[in-house]
Amino acid sequence: MSAFTVGAAGTSLDENTHVASFPLATLSRATSNWTPENIIGRGGFGPVYKGSLNNREVAIKRLEVAIGGGQGIAEFERELATLTRCRHENLLPLLGYCRAPDLCLVYPFMENGSLFDLLHLTDRRERKGALLPSFISRLELLRQVVSGLVYLHGENFVHRDIKSANILLDSLGTARIGDTGLTREVEGDFTNTQGVGSPGYVDPRYVETLELSEASDVFSFGLLWSRHVRSLDGKASRRSNAKTAYSVRSRP
């Protein structure tokens, strides 16, 4: 259920999705009319803006339909469908959306960034003499990612894009799996689909056969585990990646 007051600033509650439906004008005001200074990221769906709604910091994905094309619309519908059906403490929750004239998805702002940020800031923290996350803390974050993945797989969904940039950290440092726009529902042991994912994380067997299964997420998580625990980033050596890939794929 959305934390936003129904009727406030034009907000309504969608009876089908049970999340808030916002008029575009409300989201425009929340982001100071989509000022570029409020852009905090970009993805295949479009830019992500930081904003404020009802005194709460939010992140808003926006797709301008006129220039976004069919792929962006498909990702919007898929992410909306997934997050209105799936709710878990280790998934990034959906607060609301807008359908016209542009497509928008509204999430709580994750003030601690992502695992990608944690990996890439490590050297800077070491130079400043700051304490790094302990080994136990790193394992706990990864346990939370596993918890979210187990839930998604239990609902017959495969994420398809597990990587450090898509693991967000909330104000308490809890891991939240985000960016579910590529998520697909799997029927049976696998589903045939177009190969997608991020270079350096995507399961090569999935790319080769286009047969999508939970194993594809497990493969990506294996690489995430290796890089996070050993503080490797996306530029990890090919040898390290190959050894991890072999290890993950060799297990039953």
PDB file of C-alpha atoms in Angstrom:
ATOM      1  CA  MET A   1       0.000   0.000   0.000  1.00  0.00           C
ATOM      2  CA  SER A   2       1.286   3.446  -0.876  1.00  0.00           C
ATOM      3  CA  ALA A   3       2.253   5.832   1.900  1.00  0.00           C
ATOM      4  CA  PHE A   4       0.727   8.763  -0.009  1.00  0.00           C
ATOM      5  CA  THR A   5      -2.572  10.301   0.987  1.00  0.00           C
ATOM      6  CA  VAL A   6      -5.340   9.539  -1.496  1.00  0.00           C
ATOM      7  CA  GLY A   7      -6.642  12.778  -2.936  1.00  0.00           C
ATOM      8  CA  ALA A   8      -3.539  14.777  -2.015  1.00  0.00           C
ATOM      9  CA  ALA A   9      -2.022  16.669  -4.954  1.00  0.00           C
ATOM     10  CA  GLY A  10      -4.279  14.801  -7.372  1.00  0.00           C
ATOM     11  CA  THR A  11      -3.207  11.391  -6.094  1.00  0.00           C
ATOM     12  CA  SER A  12      -5.615   8.484  -6.450  1.00  0.00           C
ATOM     13  CA  LEU A  13      -5.433   4.816  -5.525  1.00  0.00           C
ATOM     14  CA  ASP A  14      -5.565   2.364  -8.411  1.00  0.00           C
ATOM     15  CA  GLU A  15      -8.013  -0.373  -7.409  1.00  0.00           C
ATOM     16  CA  ASN A  16      -6.197  -2.932  -9.571  1.00  0.00           C
ATOM     17  CA  THR A  17      -2.607  -2.275  -8.518  1.00  0.00           C
ATOM     18  CA  HIS A  18      -3.231  -0.861  -5.012  1.00  0.00           C
ATOM     19  CA  VAL A  19      -0.517   1.763  -5.486  1.00  0.00           C
ATOM     20  CA  ALA A  20      -0.837   5.513  -5.960  1.00  0.00           C
ATOM     21  CA  SER A  21      -1.611   6.939  -9.393  1.00  0.00           C
ATOM     22  CA  PHE A  22      -0.102  10.409  -9.901  1.00  0.00           C
ATOM     23  CA  PRO A  23      -0.910  13.061 -12.503  1.00  0.00           C
ATOM     24  CA  LEU A  24       2.202  14.082 -14.424  1.00  0.00           C
ATOM     25  CA  ALA A  25       1.883  17.653 -13.135  1.00  0.00           C
ATOM     26  CA  THR A  26       2.362  16.421  -9.557  1.00  0.00           C
ATOM     27  CA  LEU A  27       5.552  14.571 -10.456  1.00  0.00           C
ATOM     28  CA  SER A  28       6.770  17.552 -12.459  1.00  0.00           C
ATOM     29  CA  ARG A  29       6.428  19.786  -9.385  1.00  0.00           C
ATOM     30  CA  ALA A  30       8.139  17.139  -7.252  1.00  0.00           C
ATOM     31  CA  THR A  31      11.233  17.314  -9.476  1.00  0.00           C
ATOM     32  CA  SER A  32      11.254  21.109 -10.005  1.00  0.00           C
ATOM     33  CA  ASN A  33       9.914  20.642 -13.539  1.00  0.00           C
ATOM     34  CA  TRP A  34      12.326  17.813 -14.372  1.00  0.00           C
ATOM     35  CA  THR A  35      15.377  19.980 -13.872  1.00  0.00           C
ATOM     36  CA  PRO A  36      18.565  18.241 -15.100  1.00  0.00           C
ATOM     37  CA  GLU A  37      20.206  18.940 -11.741  1.00  0.00           C
ATOM     38  CA  ASN A  38      17.795  16.418 -10.203  1.00  0.00           C
ATOM     39  CA  ILE A  39      18.844  13.559 -12.481  1.00  0.00           C
ATOM     40  CA  ILE A  40      20.497  10.888 -10.333  1.00  0.00           C
ATOM     41  CA  GLY A  41      20.824   8.123 -12.903  1.00  0.00           C
ATOM     42  CA  ARG A  42      19.895   6.800 -16.315  1.00  0.00           C
ATOM     43  CA  GLY A  43      18.820   3.413 -17.598  1.00  0.00           C
ATOM     44  CA  GLY A  44      17.245   1.756 -20.579  1.00  0.00           C
ATOM     45  CA  PHE A  45      13.875   3.051 -19.403  1.00  0.00           C
ATOM     46  CA  GLY A  46      15.030   6.672 -19.225  1.00  0.00           C
ATOM     47  CA  PRO A  47      16.378   9.215 -16.713  1.00  0.00           C
ATOM     48  CA  VAL A  48      15.804   8.852 -12.973  1.00  0.00           C
ATOM     49  CA  TYR A  49      15.068  12.022 -11.007  1.00  0.00           C
ATOM     50  CA  LYS A  50      15.271  12.771  -7.308  1.00  0.00           C
ATOM     51  CA  GLY A  51      12.163  14.534  -6.033  1.00  0.00           C
ATOM     52  CA  SER A  52      10.016  15.270  -3.009  1.00  0.00           C
ATOM     53  CA  LEU A  53       6.397  14.180  -2.533  1.00  0.00           C
ATOM     54  CA  ASN A  54       4.492  14.850   0.682  1.00  0.00           C
ATOM     55  CA  ASN A  55       7.805  15.723   2.378  1.00  0.00           C
ATOM     56  CA  ARG A  56       9.266  12.364   1.392  1.00  0.00           C
ATOM     57  CA  GLU A  57      12.305  11.951  -0.845  1.00  0.00           C
ATOM     58  CA  VAL A  58      11.532   9.821  -3.883  1.00  0.00           C
ATOM     59  CA  ALA A  59      13.182   8.584  -7.066  1.00  0.00           C
ATOM     60  CA  ILE A  60      11.128   8.925 -10.258  1.00  0.00           C
ATOM     61  CA  LYS A  61      11.836   7.046 -13.486  1.00  0.00           C
ATOM     62  CA  ARG A  62      10.451   8.919 -16.481  1.00  0.00           C
ATOM     63  CA  LEU A  63       9.888   7.786 -20.051  1.00  0.00           C
ATOM     64  CA  GLU A  64       8.743  10.360 -22.571  1.00  0.00           C
ATOM     65  CA  VAL A  65       6.408   8.202 -24.652  1.00  0.00           C
ATOM     66  CA  ALA A  66       6.894  10.275 -27.800  1.00  0.00           C
ATOM     67  CA  ILE A  67      10.613   9.419 -27.909  1.00  0.00           C
ATOM     68  CA  GLY A  68      10.806   6.323 -25.723  1.00  0.00           C
ATOM     69  CA  GLY A  69       9.599   3.709 -28.195  1.00  0.00           C
ATOM     70  CA  GLY A  70       7.967   0.346 -27.654  1.00  0.00           C
ATOM     71  CA  GLN A  71      10.814  -1.174 -25.641  1.00  0.00           C
ATOM     72  CA  GLY A  72      10.513   1.457 -22.920  1.00  0.00           C
ATOM     73  CA  ILE A  73       6.748   1.012 -22.758  1.00  0.00           C
ATOM     74  CA  ALA A  74       7.175  -2.758 -22.452  1.00  0.00           C
ATOM     75  CA  GLU A  75       9.670  -2.306 -19.593  1.00  0.00           C
ATOM     76  CA  PHE A  76       7.297   0.089 -17.840  1.00  0.00           C
ATOM     77  CA  GLU A  77       4.401  -2.368 -18.019  1.00  0.00           C
ATOM     78  CA  ARG A  78       6.609  -5.266 -16.920  1.00  0.00           C
ATOM     79  CA  GLU A  79       8.033  -3.400 -13.931  1.00  0.00           C
ATOM     80  CA  LEU A  80       4.602  -2.144 -12.897  1.00  0.00           C
ATOM     81  CA  ALA A  81       3.121  -5.646 -13.138  1.00  0.00           C
ATOM     82  CA  THR A  82       6.006  -7.247 -11.238  1.00  0.00           C
ATOM     83  CA  LEU A  83       6.111  -4.781  -8.354  1.00  0.00           C
ATOM     84  CA  THR A  84       2.358  -4.637  -7.823  1.00  0.00           C
ATOM     85  CA  ARG A  85       2.357  -8.416  -7.491  1.00  0.00           C
ATOM     86  CA  CYS A  86       5.647  -8.916  -5.645  1.00  0.00           C
ATOM     87  CA  ARG A  87       6.316  -7.280  -2.271  1.00  0.00           C
ATOM     88  CA  HIS A  88       9.292  -8.224  -0.136  1.00  0.00           C
ATOM     89  CA  GLU A  89      11.636  -6.493   2.291  1.00  0.00           C
ATOM     90  CA  ASN A  90      14.556  -6.992  -0.094  1.00  0.00           C
ATOM     91  CA  LEU A  91      12.823  -5.667  -3.214  1.00  0.00           C
ATOM     92  CA  LEU A  92      12.667  -1.968  -4.036  1.00  0.00           C
ATOM     93  CA  PRO A  93       9.004  -1.085  -3.366  1.00  0.00           C
ATOM     94  CA  LEU A  94       6.864   0.779  -5.865  1.00  0.00           C
ATOM     95  CA  LEU A  95       5.121   3.829  -4.387  1.00  0.00           C
ATOM     96  CA  GLY A  96       3.163   4.912  -7.447  1.00  0.00           C
ATOM     97  CA  TYR A  97       3.104   5.565 -11.161  1.00  0.00           C
ATOM     98  CA  CYS A  98       1.833   7.811 -13.954  1.00  0.00           C
ATOM     99  CA  ARG A  99       0.587   6.594 -17.350  1.00  0.00           C
ATOM    100  CA  ALA A 100      -0.076   9.764 -19.341  1.00  0.00           C
ATOM    101  CA  PRO A 101       1.162  11.728 -21.119  1.00  0.00           C
ATOM    102  CA  ASP A 102       4.514  10.249 -20.015  1.00  0.00           C
ATOM    103  CA  LEU A 103       5.195   7.003 -18.189  1.00  0.00           C
ATOM    104  CA  CYS A 104       6.659   7.338 -14.685  1.00  0.00           C
ATOM    105  CA  LEU A 105       7.433   4.987 -11.811  1.00  0.00           C
ATOM    106  CA  VAL A 106       7.879   6.337  -8.277  1.00  0.00           C
ATOM    107  CA  TYR A 107      10.085   4.693  -5.652  1.00  0.00           C
ATOM    108  CA  PRO A 108      11.486   5.681  -2.260  1.00  0.00           C
ATOM    109  CA  PHE A 109      14.856   7.388  -2.629  1.00  0.00           C
ATOM    110  CA  MET A 110      17.705   5.090  -1.600  1.00  0.00           C
ATOM    111  CA  GLU A 111      20.038   7.469   0.198  1.00  0.00           C
ATOM    112  CA  ASN A 112      22.877   4.975   0.603  1.00  0.00           C
ATOM    113  CA  GLY A 113      23.242   4.371  -3.111  1.00  0.00           C
ATOM    114  CA  SER A 114      24.028   0.922  -4.451  1.00  0.00           C
ATOM    115  CA  LEU A 115      26.502  -1.913  -4.105  1.00  0.00           C
ATOM    116  CA  PHE A 116      28.204  -0.472  -7.174  1.00  0.00           C
ATOM    117  CA  ASP A 117      28.800   2.751  -5.228  1.00  0.00           C
ATOM    118  CA  LEU A 118      30.098   0.744  -2.278  1.00  0.00           C
ATOM    119  CA  LEU A 119      32.595  -1.095  -4.472  1.00  0.00           C
ATOM    120  CA  HIS A 120      33.822   1.974  -6.319  1.00  0.00           C
ATOM    121  CA  LEU A 121      34.075   4.153  -3.215  1.00  0.00           C
ATOM    122  CA  THR A 122      36.212   1.609  -1.387  1.00  0.00           C
ATOM    123  CA  ASP A 123      39.540   3.073  -2.499  1.00  0.00           C
ATOM    124  CA  ARG A 124      38.470   6.585  -1.542  1.00  0.00           C
ATOM    125  CA  ARG A 125      37.418   5.422   1.919  1.00  0.00           C
ATOM    126  CA  GLU A 126      40.733   3.651   2.394  1.00  0.00           C
ATOM    127  CA  ARG A 127      42.617   6.818   1.478  1.00  0.00           C
ATOM    128  CA  LYS A 128      40.616   8.777   4.032  1.00  0.00           C
ATOM    129  CA  GLY A 129      41.232   6.147   6.681  1.00  0.00           C
ATOM    130  CA  ALA A 130      37.521   5.435   7.067  1.00  0.00           C
ATOM    131  CA  LEU A 131      36.296   2.047   8.201  1.00  0.00           C
ATOM    132  CA  LEU A 132      35.229  -0.291   5.406  1.00  0.00           C
ATOM    133  CA  PRO A 133      32.216  -2.600   5.713  1.00  0.00           C
ATOM    134  CA  SER A 134      33.301  -5.710   7.560  1.00  0.00           C
ATOM    135  CA  PHE A 135      33.378  -9.108   5.914  1.00  0.00           C
ATOM    136  CA  ILE A 136      30.341 -10.120   7.982  1.00  0.00           C
ATOM    137  CA  SER A 137      28.474  -6.989   6.869  1.00  0.00           C
ATOM    138  CA  ARG A 138      29.212  -7.799   3.240  1.00  0.00           C
ATOM    139  CA  LEU A 139      27.938 -11.330   3.668  1.00  0.00           C
ATOM    140  CA  GLU A 140      24.764 -10.001   5.285  1.00  0.00           C
ATOM    141  CA  LEU A 141      24.085  -7.742   2.296  1.00  0.00           C
ATOM    142  CA  LEU A 142      24.533 -10.698  -0.024  1.00  0.00           C
ATOM    143  CA  ARG A 143      22.236 -12.811   2.153  1.00  0.00           C
ATOM    144  CA  GLN A 144      19.581 -10.132   1.716  1.00  0.00           C
ATOM    145  CA  VAL A 145      20.023 -10.234  -2.061  1.00  0.00           C
ATOM    146  CA  VAL A 146      19.571 -14.006  -1.957  1.00  0.00           C
ATOM    147  CA  SER A 147      16.427 -13.556   0.131  1.00  0.00           C
ATOM    148  CA  GLY A 148      14.954 -11.222  -2.475  1.00  0.00           C
ATOM    149  CA  LEU A 149      15.919 -13.547  -5.329  1.00  0.00           C
ATOM    150  CA  VAL A 150      14.436 -16.594  -3.608  1.00  0.00           C
ATOM    151  CA  TYR A 151      11.193 -14.670  -3.221  1.00  0.00           C
ATOM    152  CA  LEU A 152      11.157 -13.592  -6.890  1.00  0.00           C
ATOM    153  CA  HIS A 153      11.883 -17.128  -8.050  1.00  0.00           C
ATOM    154  CA  GLY A 154       9.145 -18.425  -5.762  1.00  0.00           C
ATOM    155  CA  GLU A 155       6.750 -16.146  -7.641  1.00  0.00           C
ATOM    156  CA  ASN A 156       8.074 -17.610 -10.935  1.00  0.00           C
ATOM    157  CA  PHE A 157       9.963 -14.452 -11.902  1.00  0.00           C
ATOM    158  CA  VAL A 158      13.548 -14.225 -13.169  1.00  0.00           C
ATOM    159  CA  HIS A 159      15.178 -10.809 -12.775  1.00  0.00           C
ATOM    160  CA  ARG A 160      17.594 -11.068 -15.757  1.00  0.00           C
ATOM    161  CA  ASP A 161      19.792  -8.130 -14.702  1.00  0.00           C
ATOM    162  CA  ILE A 162      21.336  -8.860 -11.307  1.00  0.00           C
ATOM    163  CA  LYS A 163      24.395  -6.629 -10.899  1.00  0.00           C
ATOM    164  CA  SER A 164      25.896  -4.329  -8.274  1.00  0.00           C
ATOM    165  CA  ALA A 165      24.252  -1.177  -9.691  1.00  0.00           C
ATOM    166  CA  ASN A 166      20.804  -2.765  -9.306  1.00  0.00           C
ATOM    167  CA  ILE A 167      21.254  -3.620  -5.621  1.00  0.00           C
ATOM    168  CA  LEU A 168      20.215  -0.483  -3.735  1.00  0.00           C
ATOM    169  CA  LEU A 169      20.770   0.337  -0.060  1.00  0.00           C
ATOM    170  CA  ASP A 170      18.075   2.045   1.999  1.00  0.00           C
ATOM    171  CA  SER A 171      18.557   4.366   4.981  1.00  0.00           C
ATOM    172  CA  LEU A 172      19.191   1.376   7.271  1.00  0.00           C
ATOM    173  CA  GLY A 173      21.668  -0.193   4.862  1.00  0.00           C
ATOM    174  CA  THR A 174      19.247  -2.951   3.844  1.00  0.00           C
ATOM    175  CA  ALA A 175      19.762  -4.360   0.346  1.00  0.00           C
ATOM    176  CA  ARG A 176      16.881  -3.866  -2.092  1.00  0.00           C
ATOM    177  CA  ILE A 177      16.829  -5.450  -5.544  1.00  0.00           C
ATOM    178  CA  GLY A 178      15.794  -2.789  -8.053  1.00  0.00           C
ATOM    179  CA  ASP A 179      15.344  -2.238 -11.783  1.00  0.00           C
ATOM    180  CA  THR A 180      12.870  -5.031 -12.497  1.00  0.00           C
ATOM    181  CA  GLY A 181      12.023  -3.764 -15.986  1.00  0.00           C
ATOM    182  CA  LEU A 182      13.668  -6.800 -17.594  1.00  0.00           C
ATOM    183  CA  THR A 183      12.035  -9.315 -15.248  1.00  0.00           C
ATOM    184  CA  ARG A 184      10.188 -12.142 -16.953  1.00  0.00           C
ATOM    185  CA  GLU A 185       7.742 -14.718 -15.658  1.00  0.00           C
ATOM    186  CA  VAL A 186       8.979 -18.261 -16.263  1.00  0.00           C
ATOM    187  CA  GLU A 187       6.644 -21.124 -17.089  1.00  0.00           C
ATOM    188  CA  GLY A 188       7.991 -24.588 -16.310  1.00  0.00           C
ATOM    189  CA  ASP A 189      11.743 -25.146 -16.133  1.00  0.00           C
ATOM    190  CA  PHE A 190      12.590 -22.356 -18.567  1.00  0.00           C
ATOM    191  CA  THR A 191      11.127 -19.805 -20.979  1.00  0.00           C
ATOM    192  CA  ASN A 192      12.436 -18.908 -24.428  1.00  0.00           C
ATOM    193  CA  THR A 193      13.024 -15.178 -24.678  1.00  0.00           C
ATOM    194  CA  GLN A 194      15.261 -12.547 -26.218  1.00  0.00           C
ATOM    195  CA  GLY A 195      18.719 -12.426 -24.664  1.00  0.00           C
ATOM    196  CA  VAL A 196      19.208  -9.352 -22.467  1.00  0.00           C
ATOM    197  CA  GLY A 197      21.333  -8.380 -19.490  1.00  0.00           C
ATOM    198  CA  SER A 198      24.448  -6.440 -18.570  1.00  0.00           C
ATOM    199  CA  PRO A 199      27.887  -7.303 -19.995  1.00  0.00           C
ATOM    200  CA  GLY A 200      30.055  -8.857 -17.316  1.00  0.00           C
ATOM    201  CA  TYR A 201      27.055 -10.284 -15.457  1.00  0.00           C
ATOM    202  CA  VAL A 202      24.814 -11.963 -18.037  1.00  0.00           C
ATOM    203  CA  ASP A 203      24.710 -15.755 -18.130  1.00  0.00           C
ATOM    204  CA  PRO A 204      26.475 -16.865 -21.366  1.00  0.00           C
ATOM    205  CA  ARG A 205      24.352 -20.006 -21.604  1.00  0.00           C
ATOM    206  CA  TYR A 206      21.223 -17.861 -21.612  1.00  0.00           C
ATOM    207  CA  VAL A 207      22.673 -15.662 -24.363  1.00  0.00           C
ATOM    208  CA  GLU A 208      23.605 -18.743 -26.384  1.00  0.00           C
ATOM    209  CA  THR A 209      20.360 -20.723 -26.012  1.00  0.00           C
ATOM    210  CA  LEU A 210      17.831 -17.959 -25.143  1.00  0.00           C
ATOM    211  CA  GLU A 211      16.460 -20.395 -22.548  1.00  0.00           C
ATOM    212  CA  LEU A 212      15.735 -18.333 -19.435  1.00  0.00           C
ATOM    213  CA  SER A 213      15.633 -19.961 -16.002  1.00  0.00           C
ATOM    214  CA  GLU A 214      16.459 -19.221 -12.374  1.00  0.00           C
ATOM    215  CA  ALA A 215      19.998 -20.445 -13.100  1.00  0.00           C
ATOM    216  CA  SER A 216      20.606 -17.253 -15.082  1.00  0.00           C
ATOM    217  CA  ASP A 217      20.079 -15.149 -11.953  1.00  0.00           C
ATOM    218  CA  VAL A 218      22.215 -17.574  -9.930  1.00  0.00           C
ATOM    219  CA  PHE A 219      25.056 -17.129 -12.423  1.00  0.00           C
ATOM    220  CA  SER A 220      24.850 -13.329 -12.195  1.00  0.00           C
ATOM    221  CA  PHE A 221      24.701 -13.505  -8.410  1.00  0.00           C
ATOM    222  CA  GLY A 222      27.827 -15.667  -8.372  1.00  0.00           C
ATOM    223  CA  LEU A 223      29.746 -12.908 -10.134  1.00  0.00           C
ATOM    224  CA  LEU A 224      28.220 -10.298  -7.827  1.00  0.00           C
ATOM    225  CA  TRP A 225      29.281 -12.345  -4.799  1.00  0.00           C
ATOM    226  CA  SER A 226      32.846 -12.635  -6.088  1.00  0.00           C
ATOM    227  CA  ARG A 227      33.212  -8.928  -6.793  1.00  0.00           C
ATOM    228  CA  HIS A 228      31.534  -7.737  -3.618  1.00  0.00           C
ATOM    229  CA  VAL A 229      33.304  -9.977  -1.134  1.00  0.00           C
ATOM    230  CA  ARG A 230      36.682  -9.441  -2.794  1.00  0.00           C
ATOM    231  CA  SER A 231      35.991  -5.752  -3.530  1.00  0.00           C
ATOM    232  CA  LEU A 232      36.232  -6.228  -7.280  1.00  0.00           C
ATOM    233  CA  ASP A 233      34.296  -3.965  -9.616  1.00  0.00           C
ATOM    234  CA  GLY A 234      33.075  -4.352 -13.189  1.00  0.00           C
ATOM    235  CA  LYS A 235      36.685  -4.236 -14.422  1.00  0.00           C
ATOM    236  CA  ALA A 236      37.586  -7.480 -12.705  1.00  0.00           C
ATOM    237  CA  SER A 237      40.031  -9.613 -14.615  1.00  0.00           C
ATOM    238  CA  ARG A 238      38.796 -12.012 -17.242  1.00  0.00           C
ATOM    239  CA  ARG A 239      40.565 -14.812 -15.429  1.00  0.00           C
ATOM    240  CA  SER A 240      38.664 -14.068 -12.207  1.00  0.00           C
ATOM    241  CA  ASN A 241      35.363 -13.874 -14.077  1.00  0.00           C
ATOM    242  CA  ALA A 242      36.044 -17.113 -15.913  1.00  0.00           C
ATOM    243  CA  LYS A 243      36.958 -18.959 -12.720  1.00  0.00           C
ATOM    244  CA  THR A 244      33.818 -17.708 -10.972  1.00  0.00           C
ATOM    245  CA  ALA A 245      31.635 -18.561 -13.959  1.00  0.00           C
ATOM    246  CA  TYR A 246      33.038 -22.083 -14.088  1.00  0.00           C
ATOM    247  CA  SER A 247      32.468 -22.516 -10.357  1.00  0.00           C
ATOM    248  CA  VAL A 248      28.855 -21.330 -10.535  1.00  0.00           C
ATOM    249  CA  ARG A 249      28.007 -23.381 -13.624  1.00  0.00           C
ATOM    250  CA  SER A 250      29.723 -26.531 -12.314  1.00  0.00           C
ATOM    251  CA  ARG A 251      27.469 -26.786  -9.284  1.00  0.00           C
ATOM    252  CA  PRO A 252      24.222 -28.784  -9.565  1.00  0.00           C
TER     253      PRO A 252
END
